[in-house]
Tab-separated table of C-alpha atoms and ligand atoms in Angstrom:
chain	number	residue	atom	x	y	z
U	530	UNK	CA	-20.536	-5.526	12.697
U	531	UNK	CA	-18.341	-3.369	10.456
U	532	UNK	CA	-15.241	-3.226	12.485
U	533	UNK	CA	-13.331	-0.997	10.143
U	534	UNK	CA	-15.751	1.527	8.828
U	535	UNK	CA	-14.579	2.428	5.383
U	536	UNK	CA	-13.953	6.094	5.089
U	537	UNK	CA	-13.727	7.706	1.714
U	538	UNK	CA	-10.223	7.174	0.475
U	539	UNK	CA	-9.130	5.051	3.429
U	540	UNK	CA	-5.871	3.430	2.588
U	541	UNK	CA	-6.221	0.303	4.624
U	542	UNK	CA	-8.366	-2.612	3.641
U	543	UNK	CA	-9.497	-4.973	6.473
U	544	UNK	CA	-6.693	-7.278	5.566
U	545	UNK	CA	-4.350	-4.454	6.509
U	546	UNK	CA	-2.903	-4.279	3.006
U	547	UNK	CA	-1.867	-0.714	2.315
U	548	UNK	CA	-2.859	0.870	-0.946
U	549	UNK	CA	-0.680	3.921	-1.252
U	550	UNK	CA	-0.451	5.171	2.275
U	551	UNK	CA	2.698	4.144	4.139
U	552	UNK	CA	2.298	1.921	7.171
U	553	UNK	CA	4.399	0.645	10.048
U	554	UNK	CA	6.140	-2.618	9.281
U	555	UNK	CA	5.351	-4.132	12.692
U	556	UNK	CA	3.260	-3.481	15.775
U	557	UNK	CA	6.446	-3.219	17.869
U	558	UNK	CA	7.808	-0.649	15.446
U	559	UNK	CA	4.574	1.324	15.734
U	560	UNK	CA	4.735	1.323	19.490
U	561	UNK	CA	8.392	2.237	19.665
U	562	UNK	CA	7.931	5.070	17.108
U	563	UNK	CA	5.093	6.490	19.169
U	564	UNK	CA	7.053	6.000	22.392
U	565	UNK	CA	9.946	7.741	20.670
U	566	UNK	CA	7.697	10.624	19.904
U	567	UNK	CA	6.575	10.806	23.495
U	568	UNK	CA	9.925	10.268	25.119
U	569	UNK	CA	12.152	13.279	24.637
U	570	UNK	CA	13.388	16.473	26.187
U	571	UNK	CA	9.985	16.603	27.850
U	572	UNK	CA	10.897	13.565	30.038
U	573	UNK	CA	14.558	14.149	30.679
U	574	UNK	CA	14.901	17.927	30.681
U	575	UNK	CA	11.446	19.401	31.312
U	576	UNK	CA	9.949	16.911	33.825
U	577	UNK	CA	12.799	16.951	36.326
U	578	UNK	CA	13.006	20.768	36.413
U	579	UNK	CA	9.238	21.210	36.620
U	580	UNK	CA	9.142	18.679	39.487
U	581	UNK	CA	12.006	20.596	41.123
U	582	UNK	CA	10.265	23.940	40.692
U	583	UNK	CA	6.897	22.679	41.828
U	584	UNK	CA	7.800	21.061	45.051
U	585	UNK	CA	8.396	17.495	43.929
U	586	UNK	CA	6.047	14.692	45.107
U	587	UNK	CA	2.775	16.586	44.966
U	588	UNK	CA	3.491	17.732	41.305
U	589	UNK	CA	4.395	14.191	40.402
U	590	UNK	CA	1.237	12.806	41.885
U	591	UNK	CA	-1.008	15.344	40.106
U	592	UNK	CA	0.896	14.692	36.891
U	593	UNK	CA	0.365	10.943	37.157
U	594	UNK	CA	-3.282	11.467	37.888
U	595	UNK	CA	-3.703	13.591	34.738
U	596	UNK	CA	-1.600	11.261	32.577
U	597	UNK	CA	-3.551	8.115	33.360
U	598	UNK	CA	-6.968	9.723	32.930
U	599	UNK	CA	-7.007	12.560	30.477
U	600	UNK	CA	-3.695	11.835	28.799
U	601	UNK	CA	-4.302	8.155	28.170
U	602	UNK	CA	-7.830	8.801	26.878
U	603	UNK	CA	-6.814	11.613	24.557
U	604	UNK	CA	-3.993	9.341	23.259
U	605	UNK	CA	-6.442	6.585	22.544
U	606	UNK	CA	-8.652	9.081	20.752
U	607	UNK	CA	-5.840	10.417	18.597
U	608	UNK	CA	-4.505	7.034	17.567
U	609	UNK	CA	-8.031	5.841	16.823
U	610	UNK	CA	-8.961	8.867	14.784
U	611	UNK	CA	-5.751	8.565	12.769
U	612	UNK	CA	-6.241	4.882	12.132
U	613	UNK	CA	-9.890	5.294	11.133
U	614	UNK	CA	-9.256	8.227	8.812
U	615	UNK	CA	-6.005	6.972	7.361
U	616	UNK	CA	-5.024	10.557	6.814
U	617	UNK	CA	-3.022	13.555	8.153
U	618	UNK	CA	-4.658	15.579	10.918
U	619	UNK	CA	-6.281	18.294	8.803
U	620	UNK	CA	-7.780	15.844	6.349
U	621	UNK	CA	-8.818	13.412	9.110
U	622	UNK	CA	-11.018	15.840	10.938
U	623	UNK	CA	-12.380	17.110	7.735
U	624	UNK	CA	-13.211	13.605	6.503
U	625	UNK	CA	-14.671	12.230	9.762
U	626	UNK	CA	-16.584	15.398	10.785
U	627	UNK	CA	-17.689	18.542	9.090
U	628	UNK	CA	-15.128	20.699	7.303
U	629	UNK	CA	-15.007	23.129	10.175
U	630	UNK	CA	-13.468	20.474	12.457
U	631	UNK	CA	-10.410	20.696	10.302
U	632	UNK	CA	-9.476	23.644	12.464
U	633	UNK	CA	-8.215	21.130	15.018
U	634	UNK	CA	-5.752	19.966	12.401
U	635	UNK	CA	-4.654	23.420	11.508
U	636	UNK	CA	-4.114	24.295	15.150
U	637	UNK	CA	-2.027	21.190	15.437
U	638	UNK	CA	0.128	21.949	12.408
U	639	UNK	CA	0.829	25.387	13.869
U	640	UNK	CA	1.637	23.926	17.284
U	641	UNK	CA	3.989	21.371	15.766
U	642	UNK	CA	5.823	24.033	13.867
U	643	UNK	CA	6.276	26.295	16.866
U	644	UNK	CA	7.372	23.471	19.182
U	645	UNK	CA	9.746	22.127	16.582
U	646	UNK	CA	11.216	25.619	16.248
U	647	UNK	CA	12.398	25.957	19.828
U	648	UNK	CA	12.733	22.207	20.580
U	649	UNK	CA	15.376	21.788	17.940
U	650	UNK	CA	17.337	24.640	19.474
U	651	UNK	CA	17.404	22.860	22.803
U	652	UNK	CA	18.179	19.579	20.994
U	653	UNK	CA	21.147	21.352	19.441
U	654	UNK	CA	22.391	22.235	22.892
U	655	UNK	CA	22.351	18.609	23.896
U	656	UNK	CA	24.652	17.716	21.035
U	657	UNK	CA	26.950	20.632	21.882
U	658	UNK	CA	26.902	19.527	25.514
U	659	UNK	CA	27.705	15.921	24.691
U	660	UNK	CA	30.818	17.359	22.924
U	661	UNK	CA	31.736	19.693	25.784
U	662	UNK	CA	31.463	16.871	28.282
U	663	UNK	CA	33.549	14.486	26.226
U	664	UNK	CA	36.151	17.232	25.863
U	665	UNK	CA	36.197	17.706	29.633
U	666	UNK	CA	35.009	21.289	29.472
U	667	UNK	CA	33.590	21.181	32.992
U	668	UNK	CA	36.332	19.422	34.885
U	669	UNK	CA	38.814	22.272	35.105
U	670	UNK	CA	39.235	23.844	38.520
U	671	UNK	CA	36.947	26.868	39.030
U	672	UNK	CA	34.742	26.262	35.969
U	673	UNK	CA	31.283	27.688	36.576
U	674	UNK	CA	28.772	25.639	34.710
U	675	UNK	CA	26.265	28.499	34.753
U	676	UNK	CA	28.707	30.760	33.034
U	677	UNK	CA	29.492	28.143	30.406
U	678	UNK	CA	25.804	27.661	29.780
U	679	UNK	CA	24.851	31.356	29.653
U	680	UNK	CA	27.802	32.162	27.407
U	681	UNK	CA	26.921	29.311	25.084
U	682	UNK	CA	23.226	29.937	24.606
U	683	UNK	CA	23.818	33.680	24.227
U	684	UNK	CA	25.926	33.316	21.158
U	685	UNK	CA	24.217	34.494	18.059
U	686	UNK	CA	25.498	31.779	15.753
U	687	UNK	CA	26.775	28.598	17.395
U	688	UNK	CA	23.513	27.368	18.968
U	689	UNK	CA	21.782	28.046	15.544
U	690	UNK	CA	24.353	25.949	13.763
U	691	UNK	CA	23.758	23.101	16.174
U	692	UNK	CA	20.001	23.549	15.749
U	693	UNK	CA	20.365	23.549	11.969
U	694	UNK	CA	22.353	20.351	12.132
U	695	UNK	CA	19.746	18.670	14.245
U	696	UNK	CA	17.016	19.905	11.931
U	697	UNK	CA	18.932	18.453	8.973
U	698	UNK	CA	19.258	15.018	10.545
U	699	UNK	CA	15.524	15.098	11.431
U	700	UNK	CA	14.639	16.001	7.817
U	701	UNK	CA	16.729	13.112	6.505
U	702	UNK	CA	14.850	10.618	8.686
U	703	UNK	CA	11.496	12.022	7.544
U	704	UNK	CA	12.672	11.943	3.948
U	705	UNK	CA	13.432	8.197	4.265
U	706	UNK	CA	9.782	7.619	5.130
U	707	UNK	CA	7.558	6.106	7.782
U	708	UNK	CA	8.860	2.567	8.154
U	709	UNK	CA	12.373	2.982	6.601
U	710	UNK	CA	13.084	6.222	8.385
U	711	UNK	CA	11.022	6.800	11.534
U	712	UNK	CA	10.349	3.190	12.552
U	713	UNK	CA	13.929	1.972	12.019
U	714	UNK	CA	15.373	4.857	13.877
U	715	UNK	CA	13.075	4.214	16.826
U	716	UNK	CA	13.836	0.465	16.830
U	717	UNK	CA	17.517	1.296	17.306
U	718	UNK	CA	17.396	4.326	19.559
U	719	UNK	CA	14.732	3.351	22.073
U	720	UNK	CA	16.417	0.216	23.455
U	721	UNK	CA	19.722	2.147	23.570
U	722	UNK	CA	18.053	4.894	25.481
U	723	UNK	CA	16.678	2.502	28.079
U	724	UNK	CA	20.185	1.025	28.576
U	725	UNK	CA	21.827	4.394	28.988
U	726	UNK	CA	19.140	5.583	31.417
U	727	UNK	CA	19.458	2.506	33.634
U	728	UNK	CA	23.235	2.966	33.760
U	729	UNK	CA	22.781	6.528	34.792
U	730	UNK	CA	20.125	5.740	37.365
U	731	UNK	CA	22.341	3.185	39.029
U	732	UNK	CA	25.102	5.801	39.199
U	733	UNK	CA	22.876	8.557	40.611
U	734	UNK	CA	21.104	6.364	43.158
U	735	UNK	CA	24.346	5.013	44.595
U	736	UNK	CA	25.690	8.567	45.363
U	737	UNK	CA	25.815	9.269	49.064
U	738	UNK	CA	22.737	11.380	49.984
U	739	UNK	CA	20.783	10.303	46.906
U	740	UNK	CA	17.839	9.188	48.951
U	741	UNK	CA	16.838	12.758	49.740
U	742	UNK	CA	16.219	13.239	46.050
U	743	UNK	CA	14.082	10.096	45.965
U	744	UNK	CA	12.087	11.363	48.889
U	745	UNK	CA	11.686	14.776	47.212
U	746	UNK	CA	10.264	13.068	44.136
U	747	UNK	CA	7.847	10.827	45.920
U	748	UNK	CA	6.876	12.402	49.206
U	749	UNK	CA	4.016	14.811	48.373
U	750	UNK	CA	3.927	18.114	50.139
U	751	UNK	CA	0.457	19.426	49.249
U	752	UNK	CA	1.114	22.674	51.027
U	753	UNK	CA	3.187	23.657	48.016
U	754	UNK	CA	0.366	23.008	45.512
U	755	UNK	CA	-1.361	26.005	43.983
U	756	UNK	CA	-3.100	26.499	40.684
U	757	UNK	CA	0.157	26.906	38.864
U	758	UNK	CA	1.176	23.459	39.913
U	759	UNK	CA	-1.923	21.926	38.312
U	760	UNK	CA	-1.537	24.089	35.176
U	761	UNK	CA	2.090	23.108	34.816
U	762	UNK	CA	1.218	19.391	35.335
U	763	UNK	CA	-1.474	19.425	32.655
U	764	UNK	CA	0.768	21.196	30.177
U	765	UNK	CA	3.530	18.659	30.922
U	766	UNK	CA	1.126	15.794	30.444
U	767	UNK	CA	0.181	16.951	26.942
U	768	UNK	CA	3.782	17.993	26.006
U	769	UNK	CA	5.275	14.739	27.257
U	770	UNK	CA	2.700	12.452	25.599
U	771	UNK	CA	2.868	14.499	22.352
U	772	UNK	CA	-0.875	15.159	22.564
U	773	UNK	CA	-3.161	17.840	21.238
U	774	UNK	CA	-1.385	18.641	17.981
U	775	UNK	CA	-2.130	15.663	15.880
U	776	UNK	CA	1.317	14.025	16.130
U	777	UNK	CA	-0.066	10.810	17.652
U	778	UNK	CA	-2.993	11.039	15.243
U	779	UNK	CA	-0.520	11.074	12.342
U	780	UNK	CA	1.339	8.046	13.745
U	781	UNK	CA	-2.074	6.334	14.293
U	782	UNK	CA	-2.754	6.870	10.616
U	783	UNK	CA	0.152	4.580	9.778
U	784	UNK	CA	-1.542	1.778	11.773
U	785	UNK	CA	-3.947	-0.636	10.261
U	786	UNK	CA	-6.655	-2.811	11.681
U	787	UNK	CA	-4.131	-5.333	12.945
U	788	UNK	CA	-2.898	-2.812	15.567
U	789	UNK	CA	-4.599	-2.753	18.901
U	790	UNK	CA	-4.954	0.940	19.669
U	791	UNK	CA	-5.887	0.570	23.345
U	792	UNK	CA	-3.017	-1.760	24.167
U	793	UNK	CA	-0.510	0.386	22.186
U	794	UNK	CA	-1.725	3.495	24.034
U	795	UNK	CA	-1.260	1.731	27.384
U	796	UNK	CA	2.270	0.734	26.473
U	797	UNK	CA	3.177	4.211	25.215
U	798	UNK	CA	1.912	5.895	28.375
U	799	UNK	CA	3.684	3.372	30.560
U	800	UNK	CA	7.007	3.842	28.732
U	801	UNK	CA	6.787	7.631	28.682
U	802	UNK	CA	5.877	7.839	32.345
U	803	UNK	CA	8.451	5.259	33.322
U	804	UNK	CA	11.143	7.230	31.554
U	805	UNK	CA	10.110	10.556	33.053
U	806	UNK	CA	10.177	9.072	36.581
U	807	UNK	CA	13.598	7.417	35.806
U	808	UNK	CA	14.959	10.704	34.538
U	809	UNK	CA	13.752	12.272	37.773
U	810	UNK	CA	15.605	9.553	39.588
U	811	UNK	CA	18.809	10.400	37.770
U	812	UNK	CA	18.655	14.168	38.121
U	813	UNK	CA	17.099	14.833	41.568
U	814	UNK	CA	19.130	12.334	43.577
U	815	UNK	CA	22.213	13.788	42.042
U	816	UNK	CA	21.104	17.346	42.830
U	817	UNK	CA	20.368	16.449	46.495
U	818	UNK	CA	23.553	14.406	46.890
U	819	UNK	CA	25.612	17.499	45.987
U	820	UNK	CA	23.456	19.833	48.059
U	821	UNK	CA	22.196	21.875	45.077
U	822	UNK	CA	18.886	23.561	44.479
U	823	UNK	CA	16.119	21.467	42.803
U	824	UNK	CA	14.282	24.621	41.696
U	825	UNK	CA	16.897	25.815	39.321
U	826	UNK	CA	14.468	25.899	36.388
U	827	UNK	CA	15.299	25.100	32.745
U	828	UNK	CA	19.050	25.257	33.502
U	829	UNK	CA	18.739	22.265	35.860
U	830	UNK	CA	20.007	19.771	33.331
U	831	UNK	CA	22.434	22.039	31.569
U	832	UNK	CA	23.929	23.829	34.550
U	833	UNK	CA	23.338	21.836	37.684
U	834	UNK	CA	24.211	18.439	36.176
U	835	UNK	CA	27.514	19.491	34.664
U	836	UNK	CA	28.465	20.841	38.087
U	837	UNK	CA	27.720	17.390	39.486
U	838	UNK	CA	29.479	15.448	36.774
U	839	UNK	CA	32.511	17.547	37.358
U	840	UNK	CA	32.716	16.406	40.953
U	841	UNK	CA	31.710	12.793	40.421
U	842	UNK	CA	34.082	9.892	39.832
U	843	UNK	CA	34.042	9.059	36.137
U	844	UNK	CA	31.814	12.121	35.761
U	845	UNK	CA	33.154	12.843	32.303
U	846	UNK	CA	31.998	9.451	31.005
U	847	UNK	CA	28.568	9.615	32.670
U	848	UNK	CA	28.074	13.226	31.619
U	849	UNK	CA	28.861	12.424	28.030
U	850	UNK	CA	26.483	9.483	28.132
U	851	UNK	CA	23.806	11.687	29.667
U	852	UNK	CA	23.826	14.231	26.864
U	853	UNK	CA	24.088	11.564	24.213
U	854	UNK	CA	20.928	10.035	25.771
U	855	UNK	CA	19.253	13.403	25.665
U	856	UNK	CA	20.182	13.915	22.008
U	857	UNK	CA	18.794	10.454	21.074
U	858	UNK	CA	15.560	11.127	22.954
U	859	UNK	CA	15.239	14.489	21.268
U	860	UNK	CA	15.743	13.136	17.769
U	861	UNK	CA	12.822	10.707	17.823
U	862	UNK	CA	10.734	13.623	19.081
U	863	UNK	CA	11.812	16.232	16.512
U	864	UNK	CA	11.024	13.561	13.937
U	865	UNK	CA	7.552	13.285	15.445
U	866	UNK	CA	7.077	17.029	15.419
U	867	UNK	CA	8.067	17.258	11.730
U	868	UNK	CA	6.059	14.316	10.501
U	869	UNK	CA	2.529	15.782	11.109
U	870	UNK	CA	3.420	18.883	9.187
U	871	UNK	CA	4.942	16.876	6.348
U	872	UNK	CA	2.020	14.382	6.345
U	873	UNK	CA	-0.283	17.363	5.845
U	874	UNK	CA	1.845	18.747	3.008
U	875	UNK	CA	2.064	15.381	1.364
U	876	UNK	CA	-1.573	14.266	1.926
U	877	UNK	CA	-3.461	17.520	1.501
U	878	UNK	CA	-1.077	19.507	-0.742
U	879	UNK	CA	0.300	16.737	-2.892
U	880	UNK	CA	3.903	17.586	-2.082
U	881	UNK	CA	6.674	15.051	-2.392
U	882	UNK	CA	8.017	13.701	0.842
U	883	UNK	CA	11.521	15.114	0.507
U	884	UNK	CA	10.233	18.574	-0.557
U	885	UNK	CA	7.963	18.606	2.474
U	886	UNK	CA	10.796	17.596	4.800
U	887	UNK	CA	13.141	20.289	3.480
U	888	UNK	CA	10.401	22.956	3.525
U	889	UNK	CA	9.188	22.135	7.005
U	890	UNK	CA	12.762	22.044	8.337
U	891	UNK	CA	13.603	25.425	6.849
U	892	UNK	CA	10.443	27.131	8.160
U	893	UNK	CA	10.794	25.661	11.596
U	894	UNK	CA	14.473	26.651	11.728
U	895	UNK	CA	13.732	30.256	10.815
U	896	UNK	CA	10.937	30.390	13.354
U	897	UNK	CA	13.396	29.186	15.964
U	898	UNK	CA	15.896	31.976	15.435
U	899	UNK	CA	14.116	34.527	17.666
U	900	UNK	CA	13.824	31.877	20.436
U	901	UNK	CA	17.539	31.289	20.372
U	902	UNK	CA	18.414	34.983	20.249
U	903	UNK	CA	16.032	35.653	23.101
U	904	UNK	CA	18.641	33.979	25.327
U	905	UNK	CA	21.287	36.417	24.211
U	906	UNK	CA	21.063	39.672	22.393
U	907	UNK	CA	17.230	39.739	22.408
U	908	UNK	CA	16.855	38.849	26.126
U	909	UNK	CA	15.390	42.290	26.771
U	910	UNK	CA	12.444	41.670	24.448
U	911	UNK	CA	9.783	40.432	26.858
U	912	UNK	CA	6.054	40.276	27.210
U	913	UNK	CA	4.451	39.743	30.715
U	914	UNK	CA	8.034	39.172	31.833
U	915	UNK	CA	8.496	36.243	29.410
U	916	UNK	CA	11.219	36.072	26.767
U	917	UNK	CA	10.352	34.947	23.237
U	918	UNK	CA	11.597	31.406	24.140
U	919	UNK	CA	9.369	31.379	27.258
U	920	UNK	CA	6.392	32.618	25.265
U	921	UNK	CA	6.778	29.908	22.582
U	922	UNK	CA	6.939	27.286	25.348
U	923	UNK	CA	4.062	28.776	27.301
U	924	UNK	CA	1.716	29.303	24.330
U	925	UNK	CA	2.164	25.761	23.049
U	926	UNK	CA	2.342	23.652	26.219
U	927	UNK	CA	-0.098	25.571	28.330
U	928	UNK	CA	-2.520	26.904	25.733
U	929	UNK	CA	-2.445	25.313	22.305
U	930	UNK	CA	-1.912	21.667	23.233
U	931	UNK	CA	-4.566	21.604	25.991
U	932	UNK	CA	-6.959	23.421	23.695
U	933	UNK	CA	-6.212	20.914	20.970
U	934	UNK	CA	-6.718	18.083	23.446
U	935	UNK	CA	-10.055	19.575	24.544
U	936	UNK	CA	-11.288	19.863	20.992
U	937	UNK	CA	-10.126	16.289	20.187
U	938	UNK	CA	-11.955	14.988	23.220
U	939	UNK	CA	-15.187	16.772	22.279
U	940	UNK	CA	-14.909	15.693	18.668
U	941	UNK	CA	-14.335	12.091	19.640
U	942	UNK	CA	-16.958	11.979	22.395
U	943	UNK	CA	-19.722	13.945	20.851
U	944	UNK	CA	-19.204	13.961	17.087
U	945	UNK	CA	-17.779	10.583	16.237
U	946	UNK	CA	-19.578	8.501	18.839
U	947	UNK	CA	-20.213	4.886	17.838
U	948	UNK	CA	-17.970	4.859	14.826
U	949	UNK	CA	-14.788	5.296	16.816
U	950	UNK	CA	-15.896	2.878	19.491
U	951	UNK	CA	-16.541	0.219	16.920
U	952	UNK	CA	-13.002	0.629	15.702
U	953	UNK	CA	-11.599	0.396	19.220
U	954	UNK	CA	-13.438	-2.857	20.054
U	955	UNK	CA	-14.106	-4.564	16.748
U	956	UNK	CA	-15.678	-7.619	18.419
U	957	UNK	CA	-17.900	-5.355	20.469
U	958	UNK	CA	-15.904	-6.272	23.621
U	959	UNK	CA	-13.762	-4.079	25.830
U	960	UNK	CA	-16.819	-3.236	27.932
U	961	UNK	CA	-15.718	-1.442	31.070
U	962	UNK	CA	-12.605	0.056	29.560
U	963	UNK	CA	-14.352	1.481	26.552
U	964	UNK	CA	-17.139	2.822	28.751
U	965	UNK	CA	-14.645	4.474	31.118
U	966	UNK	CA	-12.801	5.973	28.162
U	967	UNK	CA	-16.076	7.346	26.795
U	968	UNK	CA	-16.845	9.066	30.087
U	969	UNK	CA	-13.430	10.704	30.078
U	970	UNK	CA	-13.520	12.026	26.539
U	971	UNK	CA	-17.092	13.140	26.838
U	972	UNK	CA	-17.059	14.727	30.284
U	973	UNK	CA	-13.914	14.661	32.399
U	974	UNK	CA	-11.425	15.804	29.767
U	975	UNK	CA	-13.419	18.692	28.320
U	976	UNK	CA	-14.501	20.031	31.697
U	977	UNK	CA	-11.166	19.625	33.408
U	978	UNK	CA	-9.130	21.085	30.541
U	979	UNK	CA	-11.607	23.961	30.095
U	980	UNK	CA	-11.437	24.724	33.801
U	981	UNK	CA	-7.601	24.787	33.843
U	982	UNK	CA	-7.350	26.778	30.672
U	983	UNK	CA	-9.877	29.410	31.804
U	984	UNK	CA	-8.511	29.728	35.304
U	985	UNK	CA	-5.040	29.992	33.856
U	986	UNK	CA	-6.047	32.817	31.562
U	987	UNK	CA	-8.016	34.693	34.182
U	988	UNK	CA	-5.280	34.240	36.783
U	989	UNK	CA	-2.692	35.710	34.337
B	1747	LIG	N1	6.732	14.464	23.730
B	1747	LIG	C1	7.971	15.059	23.360
B	1747	LIG	C2	8.862	15.201	24.577
B	1747	LIG	O1	8.433	14.884	25.632
B	1747	LIG	C3	7.779	16.401	22.676
B	1747	LIG	C4	6.780	16.361	21.577
B	1747	LIG	C5	5.609	17.058	21.696
B	1747	LIG	C6	6.975	15.563	20.450
B	1747	LIG	C7	4.684	17.006	20.717
B	1747	LIG	C8	6.059	15.475	19.481
B	1747	LIG	C9	4.867	16.223	19.577
B	1747	LIG	O2	9.975	15.698	24.506
């Protein structure tokens, strides 16, 4: 059986020897880079506040259900497509299917640019906050964390400067390349992140009253579940696993036949989910221990946590650690958002890597300016009650990523068929798992995502 179907121009020979295309230096590096893409603000900032807003346990349960069925399956599909095509997302769909399927790649490039635009702004906040924490900005008597936050994000320039700084660092990593830039960064930052998170978890869980937060996170109250809960959980699953925009596909394209796609996907999902739950176990126990509101929304981590750190023994140290952790997590994700765009510019447009990095960074930065200003002087500019920032988040997480995921599932299940399966189980093995995966990408994922997308649109 031809285990590695040769696609026109594929860069990887069966021996795994790359021609021109860059590849990961090691399987561990590949997994940590993909885990670094997945683990980010989505886990530590977005997941806890969504769980807090959506009633806790029930949201978490629905989220886990979606992650381990649809999420895992679409992740396997993206990695496998990338590895098979050995190309950026636009070229990959074009190469493996008919030219019109390249639209999935285009949709992905657009999603990546939009997410990068507002994500880098929030990433900039994390750096600013690490500095504020270290400087003891929240420990003074009578400091209102909400006022500090609102005043900070409303400024026209400072948040943009931090965002620009973050974008610059991201571009430098991309510039250095796949294994020397992205992989090395992930090999250093991911273990560090785990360590920091464990330290913070121990701190939060030993606060008096912390168990109420644990109960909130794990005891499901299905009375609180409505359609919005399901919609939010699906959007979070795609956002957190970096799915539906070709980011994982691009990382898959740097894998060769020596990498086991199924096993890597399992490890990535386990790490991403483990970190999200752990972040929940840092934030929510602390919130409950101090009698604060879990449903505070996007400000939960930037407003509620500083309040808590201010009152906690050694809060300044733990607070600084927390925001450093957040910045690290964000960096491996902004890198993963920039890379699919650059891979497209390099692979399909013949651009040099450093030109692509600088160009993508500049475009995404400019796109992010309205999002940042929508928290200050443009806060009155709204559509359906959403600010520009909210719209960018909504349109990507709740519409574009699920739509991309749906199309990827359909493409994998109905267009690629046997070719992709042969690449997943080269020896023809994998039986039950591959069969289950095929059922999900053919039926469950398209139907479930379409249902959630359509109901969401009809329900407003
Ligand atoms: N998964 C990242 C997070 O949870 C965000 C991201 C989305 C990164 C899409 C890359 C691609 O923060």
